[in-house]
PDB file of C-alpha atoms in Angstrom:
ATOM      1  CA  MET K   1    -124.195  -5.252  -2.526  1.00 53.00           C
ATOM      2  CA  LYS K   2    -122.241  -2.330  -3.984  1.00 61.00           C
ATOM      3  CA  GLU K   3    -118.930  -3.661  -2.641  1.00 67.00           C
ATOM      4  CA  ASP K   4    -119.789  -7.195  -3.799  1.00 79.00           C
ATOM      5  CA  ARG K   5    -120.248  -5.956  -7.366  1.00 85.00           C
ATOM      6  CA  LYS K   6    -117.013  -3.991  -7.212  1.00 90.00           C
ATOM      7  CA  GLU K   7    -115.155  -7.063  -5.929  1.00 89.00           C
ATOM      8  CA  SER K   8    -116.658  -9.196  -8.679  1.00 90.00           C
ATOM      9  CA  ILE K   9    -115.442  -6.737 -11.321  1.00 93.00           C
ATOM     10  CA  LEU K  10    -111.942  -6.680  -9.810  1.00 93.00           C
ATOM     11  CA  GLU K  11    -111.734 -10.480  -9.562  1.00 90.00           C
ATOM     12  CA  THR K  12    -112.849 -10.856 -13.171  1.00 93.00           C
ATOM     13  CA  ALA K  13    -110.514  -8.117 -14.385  1.00 92.00           C
ATOM     14  CA  GLU K  14    -107.524  -9.670 -12.609  1.00 88.00           C
ATOM     15  CA  ARG K  15    -108.180 -13.051 -14.212  1.00 87.00           C
ATOM     16  CA  LEU K  16    -108.729 -11.692 -17.723  1.00 90.00           C
ATOM     17  CA  PHE K  17    -105.785  -9.294 -17.583  1.00 88.00           C
ATOM     18  CA  SER K  18    -103.507 -12.115 -16.426  1.00 82.00           C
ATOM     19  CA  GLU K  19    -104.776 -14.461 -19.154  1.00 83.00           C
ATOM     20  CA  ASN K  20    -104.913 -12.039 -22.086  1.00 85.00           C
ATOM     21  CA  GLY K  21    -102.747  -9.085 -21.115  1.00 81.00           C
ATOM     22  CA  TYR K  22    -103.793  -5.465 -20.880  1.00 84.00           C
ATOM     23  CA  ASP K  23    -104.156  -4.877 -24.623  1.00 85.00           C
ATOM     24  CA  GLY K  24    -105.959  -8.178 -25.187  1.00 88.00           C
ATOM     25  CA  THR K  25    -108.625  -7.503 -22.554  1.00 91.00           C
ATOM     26  CA  SER K  26    -111.557  -5.181 -23.175  1.00 93.00           C
ATOM     27  CA  THR K  27    -113.669  -3.520 -20.509  1.00 94.00           C
ATOM     28  CA  ARG K  28    -116.722  -4.846 -22.329  1.00 93.00           C
ATOM     29  CA  ALA K  29    -115.489  -8.432 -21.849  1.00 94.00           C
ATOM     30  CA  ILE K  30    -114.805  -7.761 -18.164  1.00 94.00           C
ATOM     31  CA  ALA K  31    -118.248  -6.244 -17.645  1.00 93.00           C
ATOM     32  CA  SER K  32    -119.913  -9.137 -19.441  1.00 93.00           C
ATOM     33  CA  GLU K  33    -118.138 -11.835 -17.404  1.00 92.00           C
ATOM     34  CA  ALA K  34    -118.662  -9.942 -14.147  1.00 91.00           C
ATOM     35  CA  GLY K  35    -122.373  -9.624 -14.897  1.00 90.00           C
ATOM     36  CA  VAL K  36    -122.496  -5.823 -14.820  1.00 91.00           C
ATOM     37  CA  ASN K  37    -123.124  -3.152 -17.440  1.00 91.00           C
ATOM     38  CA  MET K  38    -120.523  -0.775 -18.822  1.00 93.00           C
ATOM     39  CA  ALA K  39    -122.066   2.189 -17.031  1.00 92.00           C
ATOM     40  CA  MET K  40    -121.448   0.533 -13.664  1.00 91.00           C
ATOM     41  CA  LEU K  41    -117.869  -0.404 -14.547  1.00 92.00           C
ATOM     42  CA  ASN K  42    -117.132   3.146 -15.669  1.00 91.00           C
ATOM     43  CA  TYR K  43    -118.807   4.559 -12.561  1.00 91.00           C
ATOM     44  CA  TYR K  44    -116.509   2.576 -10.262  1.00 92.00           C
ATOM     45  CA  PHE K  45    -113.246   2.842 -12.172  1.00 94.00           C
ATOM     46  CA  GLY K  46    -113.561   5.573 -14.802  1.00 92.00           C
ATOM     47  CA  SER K  47    -111.530   3.858 -17.500  1.00 91.00           C
ATOM     48  CA  LYS K  48    -109.703   0.677 -18.439  1.00 91.00           C
ATOM     49  CA  GLU K  49    -106.485   2.083 -16.984  1.00 89.00           C
ATOM     50  CA  GLY K  50    -108.312   3.034 -13.796  1.00 92.00           C
ATOM     51  CA  LEU K  51    -109.608  -0.519 -13.482  1.00 93.00           C
ATOM     52  CA  TYR K  52    -106.160  -1.947 -14.202  1.00 90.00           C
ATOM     53  CA  LYS K  53    -104.609   0.155 -11.445  1.00 90.00           C
ATOM     54  CA  ALA K  54    -107.405  -0.774  -9.052  1.00 92.00           C
ATOM     55  CA  VAL K  55    -106.579  -4.485  -9.544  1.00 89.00           C
ATOM     56  CA  PHE K  56    -103.031  -3.846  -8.322  1.00 88.00           C
ATOM     57  CA  GLU K  57    -104.048  -1.404  -5.600  1.00 89.00           C
ATOM     58  CA  ARG K  58    -106.512  -3.861  -4.085  1.00 88.00           C
ATOM     59  CA  LYS K  59    -103.871  -6.563  -3.673  1.00 84.00           C
ATOM     60  CA  PHE K  60    -101.116  -4.322  -2.379  1.00 86.00           C
ATOM     61  CA  LYS K  61    -103.251  -2.429   0.130  1.00 87.00           C
ATOM     62  CA  GLY K  62    -104.713  -5.605   1.608  1.00 85.00           C
ATOM     63  CA  PHE K  63    -101.309  -7.178   2.176  1.00 86.00           C
ATOM     64  CA  HIS K  64     -99.857  -3.935   3.546  1.00 89.00           C
ATOM     65  CA  GLN K  65    -102.597  -3.751   6.157  1.00 91.00           C
ATOM     66  CA  THR K  66    -101.867  -7.345   7.186  1.00 92.00           C
ATOM     67  CA  LEU K  67     -98.132  -6.646   7.490  1.00 92.00           C
ATOM     68  CA  THR K  68     -98.689  -3.464   9.475  1.00 93.00           C
ATOM     69  CA  MET K  69    -100.803  -5.398  11.968  1.00 95.00           C
ATOM     70  CA  LEU K  70     -98.125  -8.096  12.171  1.00 95.00           C
ATOM     71  CA  ASN K  71     -95.468  -5.533  13.009  1.00 94.00           C
ATOM     72  CA  GLU K  72     -97.598  -4.247  15.881  1.00 94.00           C
ATOM     73  CA  GLU K  73     -97.900  -7.686  17.508  1.00 96.00           C
ATOM     74  CA  ASN K  74     -96.112  -8.159  20.827  1.00 96.00           C
ATOM     75  CA  ILE K  75     -94.011 -11.127  19.733  1.00 97.00           C
ATOM     76  CA  SER K  76     -90.311 -11.704  19.060  1.00 96.00           C
ATOM     77  CA  SER K  77     -88.608 -10.512  15.882  1.00 97.00           C
ATOM     78  CA  TRP K  78     -88.050 -14.132  14.829  1.00 97.00           C
ATOM     79  CA  ASP K  79     -91.728 -14.995  15.311  1.00 97.00           C
ATOM     80  CA  LYS K  80     -92.693 -11.944  13.261  1.00 97.00           C
ATOM     81  CA  LEU K  81     -90.341 -13.045  10.493  1.00 96.00           C
ATOM     82  CA  LYS K  82     -91.725 -16.593  10.523  1.00 95.00           C
ATOM     83  CA  LYS K  83     -95.261 -15.228  10.313  1.00 95.00           C
ATOM     84  CA  TYR K  84     -94.202 -12.987   7.442  1.00 94.00           C
ATOM     85  CA  VAL K  85     -92.756 -15.947   5.535  1.00 93.00           C
ATOM     86  CA  GLU K  86     -95.950 -17.942   6.093  1.00 92.00           C
ATOM     87  CA  LEU K  87     -98.156 -15.062   4.931  1.00 89.00           C
ATOM     88  CA  TYR K  88     -95.917 -14.337   1.958  1.00 86.00           C
ATOM     89  CA  VAL K  89     -95.705 -17.929   0.722  1.00 87.00           C
ATOM     90  CA  ASP K  90     -99.438 -18.511   1.200  1.00 85.00           C
ATOM     91  CA  ARG K  91    -100.203 -15.306  -0.653  1.00 79.00           C
ATOM     92  CA  VAL K  92     -97.973 -15.777  -3.678  1.00 67.00           C
ATOM     93  CA  SER K  93     -99.026 -19.395  -4.169  1.00 64.00           C
ATOM     94  CA  ALA K  94    -102.722 -18.524  -3.896  1.00 62.00           C
ATOM     95  CA  GLN K  95    -102.372 -15.535  -6.221  1.00 58.00           C
ATOM     96  CA  SER K  96    -100.045 -16.900  -8.869  1.00 61.00           C
ATOM     97  CA  CYS K  97    -102.035 -15.280 -11.701  1.00 66.00           C
ATOM     98  CA  PHE K  98    -101.658 -11.869 -10.067  1.00 73.00           C
ATOM     99  CA  GLN K  99     -97.949 -12.467  -9.507  1.00 69.00           C
ATOM    100  CA  ARG K 100     -97.505 -13.275 -13.191  1.00 69.00           C
ATOM    101  CA  LEU K 101     -99.531 -10.209 -14.166  1.00 75.00           C
ATOM    102  CA  MET K 102     -97.355  -7.996 -11.968  1.00 73.00           C
ATOM    103  CA  GLN K 103     -94.064  -9.394 -13.272  1.00 70.00           C
ATOM    104  CA  HIS K 104     -95.342  -9.183 -16.850  1.00 70.00           C
ATOM    105  CA  GLU K 105     -96.161  -5.515 -16.382  1.00 70.00           C
ATOM    106  CA  LEU K 106     -92.815  -4.726 -14.761  1.00 69.00           C
ATOM    107  CA  SER K 107     -90.855  -6.534 -17.473  1.00 66.00           C
ATOM    108  CA  LEU K 108     -92.661  -4.925 -20.410  1.00 64.00           C
ATOM    109  CA  GLN K 109     -92.676  -1.338 -19.092  1.00 60.00           C
ATOM    110  CA  GLN K 110     -95.093  -0.360 -21.857  1.00 60.00           C
ATOM    111  CA  ARG K 111     -97.565   1.817 -19.953  1.00 61.00           C
ATOM    112  CA  SER K 112     -96.228   5.143 -18.804  1.00 59.00           C
ATOM    113  CA  GLY K 113     -96.454   5.448 -15.041  1.00 72.00           C
ATOM    114  CA  MET K 114     -97.480   1.843 -14.332  1.00 77.00           C
ATOM    115  CA  GLU K 115     -94.002   0.687 -13.352  1.00 77.00           C
ATOM    116  CA  SER K 116     -93.558   3.498 -10.835  1.00 81.00           C
ATOM    117  CA  PHE K 117     -97.127   2.928  -9.605  1.00 82.00           C
ATOM    118  CA  ILE K 118     -96.443  -0.770  -8.907  1.00 82.00           C
ATOM    119  CA  VAL K 119     -92.970  -0.189  -7.453  1.00 84.00           C
ATOM    120  CA  ALA K 120     -94.287   2.454  -5.039  1.00 87.00           C
ATOM    121  CA  TYR K 121     -96.827  -0.008  -3.618  1.00 85.00           C
ATOM    122  CA  MET K 122     -94.303  -2.842  -3.508  1.00 86.00           C
ATOM    123  CA  LEU K 123     -91.896  -0.664  -1.534  1.00 90.00           C
ATOM    124  CA  GLN K 124     -94.549  -0.046   1.115  1.00 91.00           C
ATOM    125  CA  ASN K 125     -94.753  -3.787   1.746  1.00 89.00           C
ATOM    126  CA  ILE K 126     -90.989  -4.265   1.493  1.00 92.00           C
ATOM    127  CA  ASN K 127     -90.538  -1.616   4.167  1.00 94.00           C
ATOM    128  CA  GLU K 128     -92.566  -3.745   6.590  1.00 94.00           C
ATOM    129  CA  ILE K 129     -90.193  -6.711   6.331  1.00 95.00           C
ATOM    130  CA  ARG K 130     -87.264  -4.290   6.404  1.00 96.00           C
ATOM    131  CA  ARG K 131     -88.681  -3.041   9.700  1.00 96.00           C
ATOM    132  CA  ILE K 132     -88.822  -6.588  11.100  1.00 97.00           C
ATOM    133  CA  LEU K 133     -85.195  -7.252  10.175  1.00 97.00           C
ATOM    134  CA  LYS K 134     -83.967  -3.849  11.358  1.00 97.00           C
ATOM    135  CA  ASP K 135     -85.726  -4.199  14.732  1.00 97.00           C
ATOM    136  CA  GLY K 136     -84.331  -7.724  15.095  1.00 97.00           C
ATOM    137  CA  ILE K 137     -80.791  -6.489  14.530  1.00 97.00           C
ATOM    138  CA  GLU K 138     -81.246  -3.589  16.941  1.00 97.00           C
ATOM    139  CA  ASN K 139     -82.714  -5.728  19.740  1.00 96.00           C
ATOM    140  CA  GLY K 140     -79.983  -8.344  19.356  1.00 96.00           C
ATOM    141  CA  SER K 141     -82.169 -11.142  17.935  1.00 96.00           C
ATOM    142  CA  PHE K 142     -80.407 -11.144  14.555  1.00 97.00           C
ATOM    143  CA  ARG K 143     -76.862 -10.741  13.321  1.00 96.00           C
ATOM    144  CA  ASP K 144     -75.954  -7.487  11.575  1.00 97.00           C
ATOM    145  CA  VAL K 145     -76.699  -8.627   8.021  1.00 96.00           C
ATOM    146  CA  ASP K 146     -77.291  -6.864   4.718  1.00 97.00           C
ATOM    147  CA  ILE K 147     -81.040  -6.265   5.029  1.00 97.00           C
ATOM    148  CA  ASP K 148     -81.683  -5.379   1.398  1.00 95.00           C
ATOM    149  CA  LEU K 149     -79.927  -8.457   0.024  1.00 96.00           C
ATOM    150  CA  THR K 150     -81.678 -10.663   2.583  1.00 96.00           C
ATOM    151  CA  ILE K 151     -85.009  -9.380   1.267  1.00 95.00           C
ATOM    152  CA  SER K 152     -83.810  -9.885  -2.308  1.00 93.00           C
ATOM    153  CA  THR K 153     -82.944 -13.513  -1.506  1.00 92.00           C
ATOM    154  CA  LEU K 154     -86.434 -14.105  -0.127  1.00 90.00           C
ATOM    155  CA  PHE K 155     -88.159 -12.512  -3.108  1.00 87.00           C
ATOM    156  CA  GLY K 156     -85.808 -14.128  -5.603  1.00 87.00           C
ATOM    157  CA  THR K 157     -86.700 -17.618  -4.416  1.00 88.00           C
ATOM    158  CA  LYS K 158     -90.378 -16.831  -4.888  1.00 80.00           C
ATOM    159  CA  TYR K 159     -89.750 -15.349  -8.324  1.00 78.00           C
ATOM    160  CA  TYR K 160     -87.950 -18.461  -9.505  1.00 80.00           C
ATOM    161  CA  LEU K 161     -90.768 -20.800  -8.456  1.00 80.00           C
ATOM    162  CA  ILE K 162     -93.819 -18.724  -9.392  1.00 73.00           C
ATOM    163  CA  ASN K 163     -92.660 -16.740 -12.400  1.00 73.00           C
ATOM    164  CA  LEU K 164     -90.450 -19.360 -14.056  1.00 79.00           C
ATOM    165  CA  PRO K 165     -92.665 -22.435 -13.601  1.00 80.00           C
ATOM    166  CA  SER K 166     -91.386 -24.301 -16.672  1.00 84.00           C
ATOM    167  CA  LEU K 167     -87.763 -24.194 -15.539  1.00 87.00           C
ATOM    168  CA  ALA K 168     -88.608 -24.716 -11.873  1.00 86.00           C
ATOM    169  CA  SER K 169     -90.793 -27.724 -12.726  1.00 90.00           C
ATOM    170  CA  VAL K 170     -87.872 -29.431 -14.469  1.00 92.00           C
ATOM    171  CA  MET K 171     -85.492 -28.611 -11.615  1.00 89.00           C
ATOM    172  CA  LEU K 172     -87.843 -29.817  -8.874  1.00 88.00           C
ATOM    173  CA  GLY K 173     -89.393 -32.678 -10.798  1.00 90.00           C
ATOM    174  CA  LYS K 174     -92.881 -31.342 -10.088  1.00 89.00           C
ATOM    175  CA  ASP K 175     -95.514 -29.630 -12.217  1.00 89.00           C
ATOM    176  CA  LEU K 176     -95.626 -26.156 -10.692  1.00 82.00           C
ATOM    177  CA  THR K 177     -98.478 -25.139 -12.980  1.00 80.00           C
ATOM    178  CA  ASP K 178    -100.696 -27.606 -11.092  1.00 83.00           C
ATOM    179  CA  PRO K 179    -102.379 -25.784  -8.145  1.00 80.00           C
ATOM    180  CA  GLU K 180    -102.602 -29.046  -6.178  1.00 85.00           C
ATOM    181  CA  VAL K 181     -98.847 -29.638  -6.482  1.00 86.00           C
ATOM    182  CA  LEU K 182     -98.167 -26.010  -5.586  1.00 82.00           C
ATOM    183  CA  ASN K 183    -100.275 -26.158  -2.432  1.00 84.00           C
ATOM    184  CA  SER K 184     -99.630 -29.679  -1.150  1.00 87.00           C
ATOM    185  CA  ASP K 185     -95.962 -30.062  -2.078  1.00 88.00           C
ATOM    186  CA  ILE K 186     -94.152 -26.855  -3.024  1.00 86.00           C
ATOM    187  CA  LYS K 187     -95.696 -24.500  -0.472  1.00 87.00           C
ATOM    188  CA  PRO K 188     -94.726 -26.464   2.693  1.00 91.00           C
ATOM    189  CA  ARG K 189     -91.344 -27.269   1.137  1.00 90.00           C
ATOM    190  CA  LEU K 190     -90.701 -23.594   0.424  1.00 90.00           C
ATOM    191  CA  LYS K 191     -91.697 -22.543   3.935  1.00 92.00           C
ATOM    192  CA  LYS K 192     -89.397 -25.120   5.507  1.00 93.00           C
ATOM    193  CA  HIS K 193     -86.533 -24.038   3.247  1.00 94.00           C
ATOM    194  CA  LEU K 194     -86.966 -20.329   4.002  1.00 94.00           C
ATOM    195  CA  TYR K 195     -87.317 -20.908   7.761  1.00 95.00           C
ATOM    196  CA  GLY K 196     -84.075 -22.896   7.813  1.00 95.00           C
ATOM    197  CA  LEU K 197     -82.243 -20.520   5.520  1.00 94.00           C
ATOM    198  CA  LEU K 198     -83.204 -17.420   7.483  1.00 95.00           C
ATOM    199  CA  GLU K 199     -82.613 -19.031  10.874  1.00 95.00           C
ATOM    200  CA  SER K 200     -79.097 -20.178   9.998  1.00 95.00           C
ATOM    201  CA  TYR K 201     -78.251 -16.819   8.452  1.00 95.00           C
ATOM    202  CA  LEU K 202     -79.866 -14.439  10.940  1.00 97.00           C
ATOM    203  CA  LYS K 203     -79.731 -16.033  14.376  1.00 91.00           C
ATOM    204  CA  LYS K 204     -76.638 -15.542  16.492  1.00 76.00           C
TER     205      LYS K 204
END
């Protein structure tokens, strides 16, 4: 029950922060929508900034655990990379509001320490895909490519589709703000594109 209430607060906070921004969201509004009192919210998170950081921490830690487990699987480097792409695309399309919140925070750089806080967590997850690519090069599965720019290409494609939906919608002729379009059309299309792109670039 305790964890359920904490999750409810975090889910509500993520939605309200992404809709209204940090300054436009009060802890009182979060508590009210989550169905808890202010004392409970303060007990779990201490402050508005503590709650804000916890929203990011929850997402990053969960994905990092998934990626760590993936890297321990006894499968080929290519299969690990394909699984990573599938997990990554599924995650960013399902959590588009969080992705927008994260990019908004990084672009504004208004809160001291938040940028470095987010970047530090992002690097943990980036290091897991770097590990996949590095191992693949070392075991002869992949060509000796620029790992960092390969990762940048992967992330850049996601950024274009999720964080610039107005432009991407015009380019693709689809409404990327519509969750149904994102899931039924764009997501499988993006996976197919990234599989083909990475295979042609990486495989010998």
